[in-house]
Tab-separated table of C-alpha atoms and ligand atoms in Angstrom:
chain	number	residue	atom	x	y	z
A	1	MET	CA	38.138	-113.723	-114.794
A	2	ALA	CA	39.416	-111.344	-117.447
A	3	SER	CA	39.508	-112.844	-120.917
A	4	ASN	CA	42.872	-113.106	-122.623
A	5	ILE	CA	42.772	-111.604	-126.107
A	6	ALA	CA	45.752	-111.834	-128.454
A	7	VAL	CA	46.268	-108.878	-130.821
A	8	GLY	CA	48.553	-108.917	-133.847
A	9	GLY	CA	48.928	-108.713	-137.601
A	10	VAL	CA	50.642	-107.287	-140.654
A	11	LEU	CA	48.843	-104.438	-142.399
A	12	THR	CA	50.120	-103.600	-145.887
A	13	GLU	CA	48.667	-103.012	-149.329
A	14	CYS	CA	50.702	-104.289	-152.280
A	15	ASN	CA	50.929	-103.904	-156.017
A	16	HIS	CA	51.706	-106.497	-158.699
A	17	LEU	CA	51.909	-104.048	-161.599
A	18	GLY	CA	54.897	-102.031	-160.353
A	19	GLY	CA	56.551	-100.403	-157.366
A	20	LEU	CA	59.451	-101.562	-155.226
A	21	PRO	CA	59.456	-104.769	-153.158
A	22	ILE	CA	58.842	-104.256	-149.423
A	23	ASP	CA	61.559	-105.623	-147.164
A	24	LEU	CA	62.021	-105.532	-143.411
A	25	SER	CA	63.837	-102.189	-143.523
A	26	VAL	CA	60.639	-100.585	-144.863
A	27	TYR	CA	58.667	-101.787	-141.816
A	28	GLU	CA	61.524	-100.841	-139.494
A	29	SER	CA	61.448	-97.266	-140.737
A	30	SER	CA	57.643	-97.136	-140.605
A	31	GLU	CA	55.807	-99.279	-138.028
A	32	LEU	CA	57.120	-102.458	-136.448
A	33	TYR	CA	55.974	-103.112	-132.888
A	34	ARG	CA	56.849	-106.273	-131.004
A	35	GLY	CA	55.305	-107.680	-127.823
A	36	ASP	CA	54.561	-104.994	-125.249
A	37	GLN	CA	55.459	-102.237	-127.742
A	38	VAL	CA	52.079	-102.975	-129.366
A	39	LEU	CA	50.397	-101.760	-126.172
A	40	THR	CA	51.784	-98.253	-126.729
A	41	LEU	CA	49.563	-97.799	-129.816
A	42	SER	CA	46.688	-95.455	-129.080
A	43	THR	CA	45.449	-94.514	-132.565
A	44	SER	CA	44.293	-96.342	-135.676
A	45	VAL	CA	42.974	-99.871	-135.684
A	46	VAL	CA	45.175	-101.354	-132.953
A	47	GLY	CA	44.492	-98.331	-130.757
A	48	GLY	CA	40.764	-98.954	-131.216
A	49	MET	CA	41.061	-102.636	-130.365
A	50	LEU	CA	43.072	-101.923	-127.213
A	51	SER	CA	40.742	-99.140	-126.138
A	52	ASP	CA	37.728	-101.457	-126.246
A	53	LEU	CA	39.605	-104.273	-124.543
A	54	ARG	CA	40.326	-101.841	-121.696
A	55	VAL	CA	36.607	-101.025	-121.433
A	56	GLN	CA	35.851	-104.746	-121.313
A	57	ARG	CA	38.581	-105.222	-118.675
A	58	ALA	CA	40.053	-107.906	-120.925
A	59	ALA	CA	43.751	-108.748	-120.827
A	60	PRO	CA	45.423	-108.013	-124.167
A	61	ARG	CA	48.182	-110.388	-125.248
A	62	PRO	CA	50.218	-108.272	-127.684
A	63	LEU	CA	51.924	-110.232	-130.461
A	64	LEU	CA	53.377	-108.104	-133.271
A	65	PHE	CA	52.073	-105.324	-135.466
A	66	ALA	CA	53.748	-104.245	-138.699
A	67	ALA	CA	52.506	-101.621	-141.159
A	68	ALA	CA	54.117	-99.719	-144.021
A	69	CYS	CA	53.286	-97.599	-147.032
A	70	SER	CA	52.242	-99.619	-150.070
A	71	GLY	CA	54.743	-101.069	-152.494
A	72	GLY	CA	55.390	-104.106	-154.642
A	73	PRO	CA	54.969	-107.534	-153.009
A	74	ILE	CA	56.595	-108.137	-149.609
A	75	THR	CA	59.873	-109.985	-150.148
A	76	ALA	CA	59.733	-113.707	-149.370
A	77	ASP	CA	62.313	-113.298	-146.588
A	78	CYS	CA	60.490	-110.431	-144.941
A	79	TYR	CA	57.112	-112.142	-145.106
A	80	SER	CA	58.498	-115.352	-143.695
A	81	GLN	CA	60.183	-113.460	-140.856
A	82	LEU	CA	57.070	-111.459	-139.883
A	83	ARG	CA	54.740	-114.453	-140.242
A	84	THR	CA	57.002	-116.697	-138.186
A	85	GLU	CA	57.373	-114.135	-135.424
A	86	LEU	CA	53.636	-113.413	-135.323
A	87	LEU	CA	52.780	-117.110	-135.080
A	88	GLU	CA	55.498	-117.933	-132.546
A	89	ARG	CA	54.270	-115.148	-130.301
A	90	LEU	CA	50.704	-116.420	-130.756
A	91	ALA	CA	51.720	-119.948	-129.757
A	92	GLN	CA	53.553	-118.563	-126.699
A	93	SER	CA	50.481	-116.567	-125.659
A	94	LEU	CA	48.245	-119.647	-125.287
A	95	PRO	CA	45.849	-120.272	-123.668
A	96	ILE	CA	43.800	-117.367	-125.050
A	97	ASP	CA	40.062	-116.718	-125.309
A	98	GLY	CA	40.139	-114.850	-128.618
A	99	LEU	CA	42.321	-113.359	-131.334
A	100	LEU	CA	42.050	-109.936	-132.970
A	101	MET	CA	43.976	-109.547	-136.227
A	102	PRO	CA	44.442	-106.061	-137.727
A	103	LEU	CA	45.169	-106.903	-141.386
A	104	HIS	CA	44.736	-105.116	-144.714
A	105	GLY	CA	43.381	-107.677	-147.182
A	106	ALA	CA	45.367	-106.541	-150.206
A	107	ALA	CA	48.833	-107.671	-149.143
A	108	LEU	CA	50.961	-109.751	-151.487
A	109	ALA	CA	54.190	-111.570	-150.821
A	110	GLU	CA	56.615	-113.099	-153.265
A	111	GLY	CA	55.165	-116.581	-153.860
A	112	GLU	CA	51.996	-115.885	-151.806
A	113	ASP	CA	48.967	-114.180	-153.360
A	114	ASP	CA	46.884	-114.356	-150.182
A	115	PRO	CA	49.079	-113.503	-147.173
A	116	GLU	CA	46.059	-112.573	-145.042
A	117	GLY	CA	44.345	-115.902	-145.745
A	118	ASP	CA	47.642	-117.646	-145.082
A	119	MET	CA	48.146	-115.874	-141.723
A	120	ILE	CA	44.545	-116.418	-140.604
A	121	ARG	CA	44.685	-120.120	-141.501
A	122	ALA	CA	48.006	-120.572	-139.705
A	123	ALA	CA	46.611	-118.752	-136.650
A	124	ARG	CA	43.528	-120.992	-136.743
A	125	ASP	CA	45.770	-124.064	-136.754
A	126	ILE	CA	47.459	-122.761	-133.602
A	127	VAL	CA	44.420	-121.615	-131.594
A	128	GLY	CA	42.063	-124.402	-132.676
A	129	ALA	CA	38.469	-124.310	-133.885
A	130	ALA	CA	36.905	-123.081	-130.627
A	131	VAL	CA	38.801	-119.801	-130.168
A	132	PRO	CA	37.153	-116.939	-132.085
A	133	ILE	CA	39.242	-114.990	-134.599
A	134	VAL	CA	37.979	-111.531	-135.574
A	135	VAL	CA	39.826	-109.731	-138.372
A	136	THR	CA	39.733	-106.098	-139.483
A	137	LEU	CA	40.437	-105.142	-143.089
A	138	ASP	CA	40.719	-102.158	-145.374
A	139	LEU	CA	37.636	-101.786	-147.584
A	140	HIS	CA	40.063	-102.221	-150.502
A	141	ALA	CA	40.669	-105.840	-149.528
A	142	ASN	CA	40.512	-108.863	-151.781
A	143	ILE	CA	38.302	-111.289	-149.862
A	144	THR	CA	39.454	-114.861	-150.441
A	145	PRO	CA	37.853	-118.223	-149.637
A	146	THR	CA	40.541	-118.917	-147.014
A	147	MET	CA	39.905	-115.644	-145.199
A	148	VAL	CA	36.165	-116.340	-145.002
A	149	SER	CA	36.482	-119.982	-143.991
A	150	CYS	CA	39.241	-119.556	-141.366
A	151	ALA	CA	38.066	-116.366	-139.588
A	152	ASP	CA	34.879	-116.071	-137.543
A	153	ALA	CA	34.296	-112.477	-138.608
A	154	LEU	CA	35.806	-110.003	-141.089
A	155	LEU	CA	35.059	-106.295	-140.531
A	156	ALA	CA	36.168	-103.551	-142.932
A	157	TRP	CA	36.687	-99.810	-142.647
A	158	GLU	CA	33.499	-97.941	-143.556
A	159	THR	CA	35.068	-94.718	-144.846
A	160	TYR	CA	37.246	-93.631	-147.742
A	161	PRO	CA	39.291	-91.474	-147.323
A	162	HIS	CA	39.963	-93.842	-144.426
A	163	ARG	CA	39.074	-92.156	-141.145
A	164	ASP	CA	37.530	-94.962	-139.092
A	165	GLN	CA	40.316	-97.427	-138.403
A	166	PHE	CA	40.031	-96.726	-134.668
A	167	ASP	CA	36.271	-97.327	-134.681
A	168	THR	CA	36.691	-100.477	-136.738
A	169	GLY	CA	39.183	-101.772	-134.178
A	170	ARG	CA	36.658	-101.078	-131.433
A	171	ARG	CA	33.843	-102.764	-133.382
A	172	ALA	CA	36.005	-105.863	-133.807
A	173	ALA	CA	36.830	-106.060	-130.101
A	174	ARG	CA	33.164	-105.579	-129.239
A	175	LEU	CA	31.999	-108.352	-131.558
A	176	LEU	CA	34.634	-110.661	-130.137
A	177	SER	CA	33.389	-109.928	-126.628
A	178	GLN	CA	29.782	-110.646	-127.682
A	179	MET	CA	30.958	-113.987	-129.046
A	180	LEU	CA	32.689	-114.833	-125.785
A	181	THR	CA	29.534	-114.192	-123.764
A	182	GLY	CA	27.432	-116.170	-126.245
A	183	ALA	CA	25.495	-113.043	-127.284
A	184	ALA	CA	26.587	-113.389	-130.927
A	185	ARG	CA	27.128	-116.415	-133.152
A	186	PRO	CA	28.483	-114.969	-136.423
A	187	THR	CA	27.690	-116.608	-139.735
A	188	MET	CA	29.360	-114.884	-142.661
A	189	ALA	CA	28.994	-114.680	-146.440
A	190	MET	CA	30.935	-112.642	-148.997
A	191	ALA	CA	29.472	-112.151	-152.473
A	192	LYS	CA	31.574	-110.608	-155.219
A	193	VAL	CA	31.321	-109.615	-158.835
A	194	PRO	CA	34.252	-109.064	-161.212
A	195	VAL	CA	34.299	-105.265	-161.112
A	196	ILE	CA	37.880	-103.994	-161.130
A	197	THR	CA	37.951	-100.198	-160.991
A	198	SER	CA	40.263	-97.642	-159.430
A	199	ALA	CA	39.242	-95.744	-156.309
A	200	ILE	CA	38.594	-92.456	-158.168
A	201	HIS	CA	34.816	-92.664	-157.650
A	202	GLY	CA	35.208	-94.723	-154.497
A	203	SER	CA	34.617	-92.084	-151.851
A	204	THR	CA	32.129	-92.875	-149.105
A	205	ASP	CA	31.223	-89.169	-148.886
A	206	GLY	CA	28.647	-87.249	-150.900
A	207	ASN	CA	27.264	-88.530	-154.156
A	208	ASP	CA	29.971	-90.924	-155.290
A	209	PRO	CA	28.482	-94.225	-156.513
A	210	PHE	CA	30.450	-96.088	-153.875
A	211	ALA	CA	28.975	-93.802	-151.194
A	212	ASP	CA	25.453	-94.790	-152.289
A	213	LEU	CA	26.376	-98.456	-152.166
A	214	MET	CA	28.008	-98.049	-148.746
A	215	ARG	CA	24.926	-96.334	-147.283
A	216	LYS	CA	22.751	-99.206	-148.489
A	217	THR	CA	25.224	-101.740	-147.092
A	218	LYS	CA	25.409	-100.123	-143.665
A	219	ALA	CA	21.621	-99.695	-143.490
A	220	LEU	CA	21.352	-103.496	-143.362
A	221	GLU	CA	22.971	-103.404	-139.920
A	222	GLN	CA	19.689	-101.977	-138.612
A	223	GLN	CA	17.914	-105.237	-139.466
A	224	ASP	CA	17.358	-107.900	-136.831
A	225	ASN	CA	20.104	-110.481	-136.571
A	226	VAL	CA	22.528	-108.621	-138.819
A	227	LEU	CA	25.736	-108.224	-136.808
A	228	SER	CA	27.941	-106.457	-139.354
A	229	THR	CA	28.105	-105.532	-143.032
A	230	SER	CA	31.073	-104.490	-145.167
A	231	LEU	CA	31.456	-103.261	-148.728
A	232	PHE	CA	34.648	-103.822	-150.695
A	233	LEU	CA	36.077	-101.964	-153.679
A	234	ILE	CA	38.989	-104.259	-154.404
A	235	HIS	CA	42.499	-102.762	-154.598
A	236	PRO	CA	42.715	-103.239	-158.371
A	237	TYR	CA	46.487	-103.337	-158.843
A	238	MET	CA	46.976	-106.924	-157.775
A	239	ASP	CA	46.937	-109.725	-160.305
A	240	VAL	CA	45.263	-112.562	-158.475
A	241	ALA	CA	42.740	-115.165	-159.635
A	242	GLY	CA	39.135	-114.532	-158.600
A	243	MET	CA	39.446	-110.808	-157.835
A	244	GLY	CA	36.212	-108.927	-157.356
A	245	SER	CA	34.277	-106.309	-155.421
A	246	GLY	CA	31.088	-106.721	-153.430
A	247	GLY	CA	29.466	-107.115	-150.037
A	248	LEU	CA	30.067	-109.158	-146.908
A	249	VAL	CA	27.312	-109.802	-144.390
A	250	ILE	CA	27.592	-111.319	-140.928
A	251	THR	CA	24.350	-112.511	-139.397
A	252	ASP	CA	23.614	-114.047	-136.035
A	253	ASN	CA	23.466	-117.748	-136.778
A	254	ASP	CA	21.630	-117.416	-140.104
A	255	LEU	CA	23.934	-118.273	-142.986
A	256	ASP	CA	21.189	-118.341	-145.621
A	257	ARG	CA	20.249	-114.766	-144.797
A	258	ALA	CA	23.909	-113.669	-144.872
A	259	ARG	CA	24.236	-115.299	-148.273
A	260	SER	CA	21.157	-113.682	-149.776
A	261	LEU	CA	21.869	-110.183	-148.391
A	262	ALA	CA	25.484	-110.326	-149.581
A	263	SER	CA	24.366	-111.469	-153.043
A	264	GLU	CA	21.972	-108.557	-153.237
A	265	LEU	CA	24.803	-106.136	-152.420
A	266	ALA	CA	27.028	-107.697	-155.083
A	267	LEU	CA	24.330	-107.359	-157.752
A	268	ASP	CA	23.780	-103.711	-156.771
A	269	TYR	CA	27.512	-103.219	-157.123
A	270	TRP	CA	27.473	-104.715	-160.612
A	271	ALA	CA	24.636	-102.388	-161.593
A	272	ARG	CA	26.786	-99.333	-160.672
A	273	ARG	CA	29.932	-100.484	-162.503
A	274	HIS	CA	29.801	-97.831	-165.232
A	275	ASP	CA	29.455	-95.066	-162.634
A	276	LEU	CA	32.614	-96.319	-160.916
A	277	GLU	CA	34.742	-96.130	-164.083
A	278	PRO	CA	36.295	-92.632	-164.475
A	279	ALA	CA	36.733	-90.503	-167.586
A	280	THR	CA	40.356	-89.399	-168.084
A	281	TRP	CA	42.436	-86.693	-169.779
A	282	THR	CA	45.963	-86.608	-171.148
A	283	PRO	CA	48.189	-84.183	-169.178
A	284	ALA	CA	48.492	-81.852	-172.204
A	285	GLU	CA	44.694	-81.728	-172.677
A	286	ALA	CA	44.169	-81.069	-168.984
A	287	ILE	CA	46.758	-78.267	-168.885
A	288	ALA	CA	45.267	-76.593	-171.969
A	289	HIS	CA	41.709	-76.910	-170.649
A	290	GLY	CA	42.609	-76.056	-167.057
A	291	GLY	CA	44.588	-73.010	-168.149
A	292	ALA	CA	41.344	-71.442	-169.350
A	293	VAL	CA	39.585	-72.063	-166.037
A	294	ALA	CA	39.284	-68.989	-163.837
A	295	GLY	CA	40.969	-69.252	-160.448
A	296	ALA	CA	43.367	-71.687	-158.859
A	297	PRO	CA	44.473	-74.246	-158.022
A	298	VAL	CA	43.627	-76.584	-160.856
A	299	LEU	CA	44.342	-80.155	-159.759
A	300	LEU	CA	46.125	-82.548	-162.103
A	301	VAL	CA	45.482	-85.984	-160.631
A	302	GLU	CA	48.311	-88.297	-161.688
A	303	THR	CA	46.876	-91.256	-159.850
A	304	ALA	CA	48.953	-93.770	-161.869
A	305	ASP	CA	51.975	-92.912	-159.688
A	306	CYS	CA	50.327	-93.215	-156.259
A	307	CYS	CA	52.775	-94.189	-153.476
A	308	GLY	CA	49.808	-95.088	-151.290
A	309	GLY	CA	48.762	-97.648	-153.924
A	310	GLY	CA	52.223	-99.132	-154.319
A	311	ALA	CA	53.829	-96.973	-157.034
A	312	ALA	CA	57.359	-95.628	-156.661
A	313	GLY	CA	56.218	-91.989	-156.972
A	314	ASP	CA	59.013	-91.286	-159.438
A	315	SER	CA	56.974	-90.450	-162.551
A	316	ILE	CA	57.422	-87.107	-164.299
A	317	ALA	CA	54.665	-87.666	-166.873
A	318	THR	CA	52.610	-84.668	-165.741
A	319	LEU	CA	55.623	-82.540	-164.855
A	320	ALA	CA	56.988	-83.072	-168.386
A	321	ALA	CA	53.705	-81.830	-169.864
A	322	LEU	CA	53.900	-78.724	-167.651
A	323	LEU	CA	57.485	-78.111	-168.779
A	324	ASP	CA	56.384	-78.518	-172.414
A	325	ALA	CA	53.322	-76.278	-172.105
A	326	PRO	CA	53.464	-73.219	-174.394
A	327	GLU	CA	53.432	-70.813	-171.424
A	328	LYS	CA	55.014	-72.537	-168.470
A	329	PRO	CA	52.374	-72.056	-165.767
A	330	ALA	CA	52.998	-71.642	-162.050
A	331	ALA	CA	52.748	-75.188	-160.720
A	332	PHE	CA	53.720	-77.601	-157.959
A	333	ALA	CA	54.688	-81.213	-158.688
A	334	PRO	CA	56.065	-84.003	-156.469
A	335	VAL	CA	58.578	-86.669	-157.489
A	336	VAL	CA	60.469	-89.315	-155.538
A	337	ASP	CA	64.047	-89.342	-156.780
A	338	PRO	CA	66.839	-89.981	-154.249
A	339	SER	CA	69.670	-89.276	-156.707
A	340	ALA	CA	68.209	-85.908	-157.739
A	341	ALA	CA	67.609	-85.015	-154.069
A	342	ALA	CA	71.245	-85.884	-153.302
A	343	ILE	CA	72.471	-83.594	-156.104
A	344	CYS	CA	70.380	-80.714	-154.739
A	345	HIS	CA	71.698	-81.302	-151.209
A	346	ALA	CA	75.308	-81.467	-152.430
A	347	ALA	CA	74.873	-78.226	-154.406
A	348	GLY	CA	73.244	-76.335	-151.536
A	349	SER	CA	70.398	-73.916	-151.230
A	350	GLY	CA	70.353	-71.154	-153.867
A	351	SER	CA	72.518	-73.098	-156.333
A	352	GLN	CA	71.617	-73.718	-159.918
A	353	VAL	CA	71.766	-77.410	-160.846
A	354	THR	CA	71.268	-79.502	-163.957
A	355	LEU	CA	70.181	-83.053	-163.265
A	356	GLU	CA	68.355	-86.093	-164.604
A	357	LEU	CA	64.923	-86.214	-162.991
A	358	GLY	CA	62.412	-89.033	-162.581
A	359	HIS	CA	61.917	-92.728	-163.368
A	360	HIS	CA	65.031	-93.825	-161.491
A	361	LEU	CA	63.299	-96.226	-159.065
A	362	ASP	CA	60.763	-98.056	-161.254
A	363	PRO	CA	62.012	-97.350	-164.806
A	364	ARG	CA	59.220	-99.321	-166.505
A	365	TRP	CA	56.989	-96.270	-166.908
A	366	GLY	CA	59.124	-93.551	-168.506
A	367	LYS	CA	62.547	-92.014	-169.016
A	368	PRO	CA	64.388	-89.427	-166.891
A	369	ARG	CA	64.506	-85.897	-168.242
A	370	THR	CA	67.341	-83.380	-168.007
A	371	VAL	CA	66.195	-80.260	-166.156
A	372	THR	CA	67.931	-77.107	-164.936
A	373	GLY	CA	66.632	-75.191	-161.949
A	374	THR	CA	67.428	-73.436	-158.696
A	375	VAL	CA	67.528	-75.249	-155.366
A	376	GLU	CA	65.061	-73.236	-153.284
A	377	LYS	CA	64.736	-75.302	-150.144
A	378	LEU	CA	66.371	-78.284	-148.461
A	379	SER	CA	65.132	-80.479	-145.626
A	380	ASP	CA	65.751	-83.824	-143.915
A	381	GLY	CA	62.224	-84.781	-144.961
A	382	ARG	CA	60.769	-85.424	-141.526
A	383	PHE	CA	57.087	-84.756	-140.971
A	384	THR	CA	54.159	-85.875	-138.819
A	385	TYR	CA	50.789	-87.128	-140.059
A	386	THR	CA	47.753	-85.193	-138.897
A	387	GLY	CA	45.096	-87.779	-139.724
A	388	GLY	CA	44.288	-91.209	-141.104
A	389	GLN	CA	45.885	-94.525	-140.276
A	390	TRP	CA	49.172	-92.883	-139.274
A	391	GLU	CA	47.789	-89.947	-137.313
A	392	GLY	CA	50.495	-88.592	-135.027
A	393	HIS	CA	53.094	-90.906	-136.581
A	394	HIS	CA	56.477	-89.382	-137.470
A	395	GLU	CA	57.450	-90.188	-141.043
A	396	GLN	CA	60.445	-89.388	-143.192
A	397	MET	CA	60.783	-88.594	-146.889
A	398	GLY	CA	64.567	-88.709	-146.551
A	399	PRO	CA	66.676	-85.837	-147.920
A	400	THR	CA	64.205	-83.564	-149.689
A	401	ALA	CA	64.547	-80.472	-151.890
A	402	VAL	CA	62.406	-77.936	-153.682
A	403	LEU	CA	63.749	-77.278	-157.159
A	404	ALA	CA	62.351	-74.259	-159.019
A	405	ILE	CA	62.270	-74.680	-162.785
A	406	ASP	CA	60.908	-71.387	-164.119
A	407	ARG	CA	57.576	-71.048	-162.325
A	408	ILE	CA	57.304	-74.777	-161.578
A	409	LYS	CA	58.298	-75.928	-158.102
A	410	VAL	CA	59.237	-79.602	-157.857
A	411	LEU	CA	59.175	-81.321	-154.471
A	412	ILE	CA	61.968	-83.895	-154.784
A	413	MET	CA	61.821	-86.575	-152.071
A	414	SER	CA	64.135	-89.509	-151.448
A	415	ARG	CA	61.533	-91.951	-150.115
A	416	ALA	CA	57.931	-92.745	-151.066
A	417	THR	CA	55.448	-91.931	-148.302
A	418	TYR	CA	51.698	-92.259	-148.015
A	419	ASP	CA	49.732	-89.109	-148.898
A	420	TRP	CA	47.186	-88.260	-146.246
A	421	ALA	CA	46.535	-84.524	-146.575
A	422	ASP	CA	49.301	-82.010	-147.377
A	423	GLU	CA	51.859	-82.952	-144.690
A	424	GLN	CA	54.735	-83.410	-147.142
A	425	TRP	CA	54.205	-79.932	-148.608
A	426	ARG	CA	53.798	-78.241	-145.266
A	427	ALA	CA	57.031	-79.869	-144.074
A	428	LEU	CA	58.821	-77.696	-146.658
A	429	ASP	CA	56.711	-74.665	-145.777
A	430	LEU	CA	55.011	-74.653	-149.161
A	431	ASN	CA	51.436	-73.646	-149.772
A	432	PRO	CA	50.271	-75.577	-152.820
A	433	LEU	CA	47.265	-73.302	-153.095
A	434	ASP	CA	49.650	-70.591	-154.360
A	435	ALA	CA	50.015	-72.194	-157.803
A	436	LYS	CA	47.776	-72.349	-160.839
A	437	PHE	CA	48.343	-76.105	-161.243
A	438	PHE	CA	48.973	-78.639	-158.548
A	439	VAL	CA	49.936	-82.239	-159.326
A	440	VAL	CA	48.525	-84.788	-156.879
A	441	LYS	CA	49.459	-88.443	-156.982
A	442	ASN	CA	46.589	-90.239	-155.315
A	443	PRO	CA	43.051	-91.129	-156.366
A	444	MET	CA	41.197	-89.825	-153.333
A	445	ASN	CA	42.984	-88.268	-150.365
A	446	TYR	CA	43.738	-85.076	-152.312
A	447	ARG	CA	40.082	-84.266	-151.768
A	448	LEU	CA	40.715	-83.829	-148.032
A	449	THR	CA	42.754	-80.684	-148.531
A	450	PHE	CA	42.414	-79.494	-152.073
A	451	ALA	CA	39.086	-80.508	-153.578
A	452	PRO	CA	36.991	-78.010	-151.605
A	453	LEU	CA	39.300	-75.196	-152.725
A	454	ALA	CA	40.110	-76.319	-156.269
A	455	ALA	CA	39.029	-74.319	-159.311
A	456	GLY	CA	39.236	-77.440	-161.475
A	457	CYS	CA	40.159	-81.114	-161.290
A	458	TYR	CA	41.379	-83.432	-164.052
A	459	ILE	CA	41.847	-87.185	-163.696
A	460	LEU	CA	44.834	-88.068	-165.873
A	461	ASP	CA	45.675	-91.074	-167.973
A	462	THR	CA	49.439	-91.527	-167.554
A	463	PRO	CA	51.784	-94.548	-167.407
A	464	GLY	CA	52.210	-96.187	-164.003
A	465	PRO	CA	51.193	-99.113	-161.803
A	466	THR	CA	48.153	-97.406	-160.183
A	467	PRO	CA	46.179	-96.088	-163.180
A	468	ALA	CA	42.751	-94.453	-163.108
A	469	SER	CA	41.323	-97.182	-165.348
A	470	LEU	CA	42.168	-100.869	-165.519
A	471	LYS	CA	40.714	-101.186	-168.983
A	472	HIS	CA	44.046	-101.650	-170.728
A	473	VAL	CA	45.977	-103.515	-168.056
A	474	ARG	CA	46.930	-107.008	-169.168
A	475	PHE	CA	46.352	-109.213	-166.147
A	476	GLN	CA	47.830	-112.719	-166.149
A	477	LYS	CA	46.068	-114.459	-163.256
A	478	LEU	CA	42.830	-112.469	-163.295
A	479	THR	CA	40.976	-114.011	-166.220
A	480	ARG	CA	38.211	-112.572	-168.415
A	481	PRO	CA	35.445	-111.769	-168.234
A	482	TYR	CA	35.699	-108.781	-165.869
A	483	PHE	CA	34.616	-105.168	-165.973
A	484	PRO	CA	35.876	-102.835	-167.488
A	485	ALA	CA	37.550	-105.136	-170.053
A	486	ASP	CA	34.074	-106.645	-170.550
A	487	ALA	CA	31.196	-104.204	-170.296
A	488	GLU	CA	28.560	-106.957	-170.196
A	489	ILE	CA	28.783	-110.483	-168.824
A	490	GLU	CA	26.118	-112.945	-169.824
A	491	ALA	CA	24.228	-114.670	-166.983
A	492	LEU	CA	26.370	-112.951	-164.364
A	493	ALA	CA	25.999	-114.431	-160.884
A	494	PRO	CA	27.958	-113.313	-157.813
A	495	THR	CA	30.613	-115.646	-156.443
A	496	VAL	CA	29.551	-116.412	-152.873
A	497	LEU	CA	32.106	-117.398	-150.228
A	498	THR	CA	31.006	-118.850	-146.878
B	1	ZN	ZN1	42.335	-98.485	-148.607
C-alpha cells in the first residue's frame, strides 16, 4: 500500500535588528498555498519533495506551504494563524506514515525565537513518537535543541547562492522512505561554535572558506553509516540565546559517531573564523579607489540594506556618497521607497521632480535626502525569477520608477523583493553593466550576474540591519563570548545537541 506522507511548513528568514514585520498580506502576495494548491508546486524544495514522492508512488498529504522574502519577525497574529492552520491540517490528515517539513531555520515571530522548533514539536505532539519527521532547512539556519530533539532528521541546502532546494527536497523524501522500509535509522548530532559572521565569505563555490568547510562536510557522506551531513553559517541578524555555526551529522544508528564527527566540523569551523570575517570600506573610500580602477562595472556592495536578509531596502547611504563624489560618476543604485515611487508615477515619464528619497520605511538607519532628477522610466514592477528558490515565480516590486540624477540612475521600488540575479533591473530594461559603479544590496547573489564581469568589488560598511560585520552590533540575548566580538575564547568546546 502506498505510504501517506504529509508535506507542509513555513519558510521564512527573519531579522531582529531591523526591517518591517511580516504579516499575512506579505505571504499572500508572495507564496501561500493551502491543501491541494501545494501539489501544484514543481520547483524549489516542495517541488523536490513531491517529485520524489511520485517516484516512490507515495501518496502526498498536502498541508500548507508559506514563504516570503525576509523581514522583521513574523507578527504574532500571522504566526499563530499559519501555525494553527498547518497543525489543524496535519491533524486532519492522520493517519500518516511520515511528515516532510520544508522550513527555513532562521524564522522569528513576535514572542517566539524558535518558530521552527515550536512547529516541529507541535507536529510531533500530533503525529506521535513513531511517525518519522524529516525537515529541510536553509544552511543559514539557527539549529536549536528543540529542532534536534523533536525531528528525526534535519537536512540543509548544500549551496550558497542557494541552487539546490529541489535536490534537498528530494533527499529528504528519500531519507524518509528509507526510514519507512527500515533501511535507515537516523541518529543526529549538531555541534556549534559561537561564530557569528555575515555571508560575505560564505559561498560554497571556489575558494571561499565556507566552500572548503562544506567540501569537507559533504565528504563525510562517503563514509559508512553516515546518512547525511550539513554545514550551517548562521543567519547572523537574529538576537537569540545560544546562536552559533557548525556541523550536523546524521549516522545510521550510531549517535556517538554523529557526535564526534559533528564536533570535528565545529572545531574546523572555529579555526576558519578569521577567514570568514570580511574587510570593509566606507562608500567614499570605495568610490575614490574604484574610480581609479580601469573598466566597469565597479560593484559597491551595500550588504547592510539587504532585503533578502530582512532589511527594508530603503537606505541611501551609498547613493548619497555617489551624489557627493567630486565628479558624479555614471552609476546605478536601488532603493525601496513607495512615496518617492508614487511621486514619480504622479509626475509621469520625462518629468523633472524634486522629492525626499530614502529611509522612509525603517528610519533607524539614516535620514531622507532631497534630490532632483528626471523620471526616465515607469513600471508596475512585475517580474519573474529565473533561478533560486522562487524560480519561475511572478513577483512584484509595486509601482517602480527610474529616476536619473545627473549620471546616476536610481531604481525606485515600492516593495522589497529578494535579489536573485538581475531580474529587477531587467524588468525596467536596464543593463547595469552600462555604468561605472553599480550598487548591490546583498552579500552573495550579486556574484551570480555581476562578479564574473566586474572590474572591482568593494564590501561596504554602512548603517543597516544586515551589516557585513557583526563586530559592533550590540546583541541583547546572544551573550559574550562570541566571534568576532571576542577573537579568542579560552577552552572553547563546541555545544553539542542530540
Ligand atoms: Zn540562506
